[in-house]
Amino acid sequence: TRTYSACIFLKNAGADAGKARNLFKSDKDQFLTVRKIEQGMQVYRERFAISTYSDSVDPQNKVTASKAAEGMVDIDGISASFVLYTLDNGINLSARSDGSINVINIAKMLGGGGHFQSAGALIREVDENGFGNVVFDMKKAEKILKEAIDSYIGETKEGK
């Protein structure tokens, strides 16, 4: 009922689904890059999809990684997806969830933030004083992400 009410409100306010869809279209290169990221996906702990992208350092990588993470979380059996990608400031993370995993808690472990189902972070090495140096090595970033996922799994199993 709430969804229907929201649709009526938006329609009365002049919303147009066709125009909205055009805002999210990809050009051919971005489409192919999203597919490349998705194809490089590995499954971690049976329900987490992880992929990386470091072919270029482009501000558009943020949007491309988000689209890939969104696509991977739609795969049957995947509860959360993570894409590590390169920007000039270091290795970044785009995370998505199907609603069963709180990806903001994982992103917070990495110094990031966001929302229950959509989060991100700039990957940093953890030291005894908190978060330290920004990570520029993809393998190191992947290891840090997996450690955060493992920590999250441990916390949720203990009911924390």
Short mmCIF file of C-alpha atoms in Angstrom, two decimals:
data_model
loop_
_atom_site.label_atom_id
_atom_site.label_comp_id
_atom_site.label_asym_id
_atom_site.label_seq_id
_atom_site.Cartn_x
_atom_site.Cartn_y
_atom_site.Cartn_z
CA THR A 1 0.00 0.00 0.00
CA ARG A 2 2.82 2.43 0.86
CA THR A 3 4.57 1.71 -2.43
CA TYR A 4 1.37 2.38 -4.36
CA SER A 5 0.84 5.63 -2.42
CA ALA A 6 4.40 6.71 -3.17
CA CYS A 7 3.87 5.97 -6.86
CA ILE A 8 0.68 8.02 -6.95
CA PHE A 9 2.42 10.90 -5.17
CA LEU A 10 5.35 10.84 -7.61
CA LYS A 11 3.06 10.57 -10.65
CA ASN A 12 1.00 13.53 -9.43
CA ALA A 13 4.22 15.50 -8.92
CA GLY A 14 5.13 14.93 -12.58
CA ALA A 15 7.51 12.00 -12.26
CA ASP A 16 8.13 10.06 -15.45
CA ALA A 17 9.58 6.54 -15.24
CA GLY A 18 11.08 6.77 -18.73
CA LYS A 19 12.95 9.98 -17.93
CA ALA A 20 14.14 8.56 -14.61
CA ARG A 21 15.45 5.43 -16.34
CA ASN A 22 17.49 7.59 -18.73
CA LEU A 23 19.36 9.06 -15.75
CA PHE A 24 20.82 5.62 -14.95
CA LYS A 25 21.86 4.55 -18.44
CA SER A 26 25.45 3.55 -19.14
CA ASP A 27 27.51 4.25 -22.20
CA LYS A 28 28.95 1.26 -24.05
CA ASP A 29 32.37 1.44 -22.35
CA GLN A 30 30.88 1.60 -18.86
CA PHE A 31 28.50 -1.26 -19.67
CA LEU A 32 31.42 -3.45 -20.79
CA THR A 33 33.49 -2.50 -17.73
CA VAL A 34 30.61 -3.39 -15.38
CA ARG A 35 30.35 -6.80 -17.07
CA LYS A 36 34.13 -7.27 -16.76
CA ILE A 37 33.97 -6.52 -13.03
CA GLU A 38 31.05 -8.92 -12.60
CA GLN A 39 32.85 -11.68 -14.52
CA GLY A 40 35.90 -11.33 -12.25
CA MET A 41 33.76 -11.99 -9.20
CA GLN A 42 34.81 -14.53 -6.60
CA VAL A 43 32.49 -15.95 -3.97
CA TYR A 44 33.80 -15.67 -0.42
CA ARG A 45 32.31 -17.57 2.53
CA GLU A 46 29.59 -18.95 0.23
CA ARG A 47 27.49 -15.76 0.15
CA PHE A 48 29.74 -12.75 -0.36
CA ALA A 49 30.69 -11.66 -3.89
CA ILE A 50 33.99 -9.80 -4.20
CA SER A 51 35.43 -8.29 -7.35
CA THR A 52 38.20 -5.83 -8.14
CA TYR A 53 38.87 -3.22 -10.78
CA SER A 54 42.21 -1.49 -11.24
CA ASP A 55 42.51 -1.11 -15.02
CA SER A 56 42.21 2.68 -14.84
CA VAL A 57 42.14 5.56 -12.39
CA ASP A 58 39.01 7.43 -13.40
CA PRO A 59 36.45 9.28 -11.24
CA GLN A 60 33.77 7.36 -13.19
CA ASN A 61 35.03 4.16 -11.52
CA LYS A 62 32.86 5.01 -8.50
CA VAL A 63 29.66 4.81 -10.55
CA THR A 64 30.88 1.80 -12.51
CA ALA A 65 31.78 -0.10 -9.32
CA SER A 66 28.40 0.76 -7.80
CA LYS A 67 26.57 -0.63 -10.82
CA ALA A 68 28.66 -3.83 -10.72
CA ALA A 69 28.04 -4.30 -6.98
CA GLU A 70 24.33 -3.77 -7.56
CA GLY A 71 24.32 -6.39 -10.31
CA MET A 72 26.26 -8.98 -8.30
CA VAL A 73 23.96 -8.79 -5.27
CA ASP A 74 21.12 -9.88 -7.57
CA ILE A 75 22.77 -13.30 -8.05
CA ASP A 76 20.97 -16.15 -6.31
CA GLY A 77 22.83 -17.15 -3.14
CA ILE A 78 24.73 -13.86 -2.83
CA SER A 79 23.80 -11.86 0.26
CA ALA A 80 26.27 -9.00 -0.17
CA SER A 81 28.62 -7.81 -2.89
CA PHE A 82 31.81 -5.78 -2.72
CA VAL A 83 33.76 -4.10 -5.48
CA LEU A 84 37.24 -2.77 -4.75
CA TYR A 85 38.28 -0.15 -7.30
CA THR A 86 41.10 2.31 -7.87
CA LEU A 87 40.87 6.07 -7.66
CA ASP A 88 43.73 8.53 -7.33
CA ASN A 89 43.18 8.63 -3.54
CA GLY A 90 43.67 4.85 -3.13
CA ILE A 91 41.59 1.67 -3.21
CA ASN A 92 37.90 2.33 -2.60
CA LEU A 93 34.98 0.03 -1.83
CA SER A 94 31.42 -0.12 -3.08
CA ALA A 95 29.20 -2.52 -1.12
CA ARG A 96 25.62 -3.69 -1.63
CA SER A 97 23.34 -6.03 0.31
CA ASP A 98 20.14 -7.93 -0.36
CA GLY A 99 18.93 -6.80 3.07
CA SER A 100 20.21 -9.77 5.06
CA ILE A 101 23.70 -8.33 5.64
CA ASN A 102 24.35 -4.93 7.18
CA VAL A 103 27.08 -3.68 4.83
CA ILE A 104 27.42 -0.38 6.68
CA ASN A 105 28.86 -2.30 9.64
CA ILE A 106 31.47 -3.85 7.37
CA ALA A 107 32.22 -0.47 5.75
CA LYS A 108 32.56 1.14 9.19
CA MET A 109 35.25 -1.41 10.08
CA LEU A 110 37.12 -0.05 7.08
CA GLY A 111 36.59 3.60 7.99
CA GLY A 112 33.61 4.11 5.70
CA GLY A 113 29.89 4.50 6.03
CA GLY A 114 26.62 4.52 4.17
CA HIS A 115 23.37 2.65 4.61
CA PHE A 116 22.26 -0.84 5.69
CA GLN A 117 22.10 -2.01 2.05
CA SER A 118 24.55 0.36 0.36
CA ALA A 119 27.90 1.49 1.72
CA GLY A 120 31.43 2.46 0.77
CA ALA A 121 34.88 3.16 2.13
CA LEU A 122 38.39 4.27 1.32
CA ILE A 123 40.47 1.26 2.35
CA ARG A 124 43.05 1.94 5.05
CA GLU A 125 45.44 -0.25 7.01
CA VAL A 126 44.35 -0.65 10.59
CA ASP A 127 46.90 0.10 13.29
CA GLU A 128 46.65 0.11 17.08
CA ASN A 129 45.44 3.75 17.05
CA GLY A 130 42.63 3.25 14.55
CA PHE A 131 42.85 3.64 10.80
CA GLY A 132 46.24 4.39 9.33
CA ASN A 133 47.64 4.68 5.85
CA VAL A 134 45.51 4.56 2.73
CA VAL A 135 45.97 1.33 0.78
CA PHE A 136 47.06 1.47 -2.87
CA ASP A 137 47.74 -2.27 -3.31
CA MET A 138 44.72 -4.28 -4.49
CA LYS A 139 45.80 -7.58 -2.92
CA LYS A 140 46.28 -5.88 0.45
CA ALA A 141 42.88 -4.18 0.13
CA GLU A 142 41.23 -7.51 -0.66
CA LYS A 143 42.84 -9.09 2.42
CA ILE A 144 41.64 -6.21 4.63
CA LEU A 145 38.10 -6.55 3.22
CA LYS A 146 38.02 -10.30 3.87
CA GLU A 147 39.21 -9.73 7.45
CA ALA A 148 36.37 -7.22 7.95
CA ILE A 149 33.83 -9.70 6.55
CA ASP A 150 35.19 -12.41 8.87
CA SER A 151 34.95 -10.04 11.82
CA TYR A 152 31.36 -9.14 10.89
CA ILE A 153 30.43 -12.84 10.64
CA GLY A 154 31.97 -13.47 14.06
CA GLU A 155 30.08 -10.57 15.63
CA THR A 156 26.71 -11.52 14.17
CA LYS A 157 27.09 -15.19 15.16
CA GLU A 158 27.68 -14.10 18.76
CA GLY A 159 24.53 -11.98 18.68
CA LYS A 160 26.32 -8.65 19.03
#
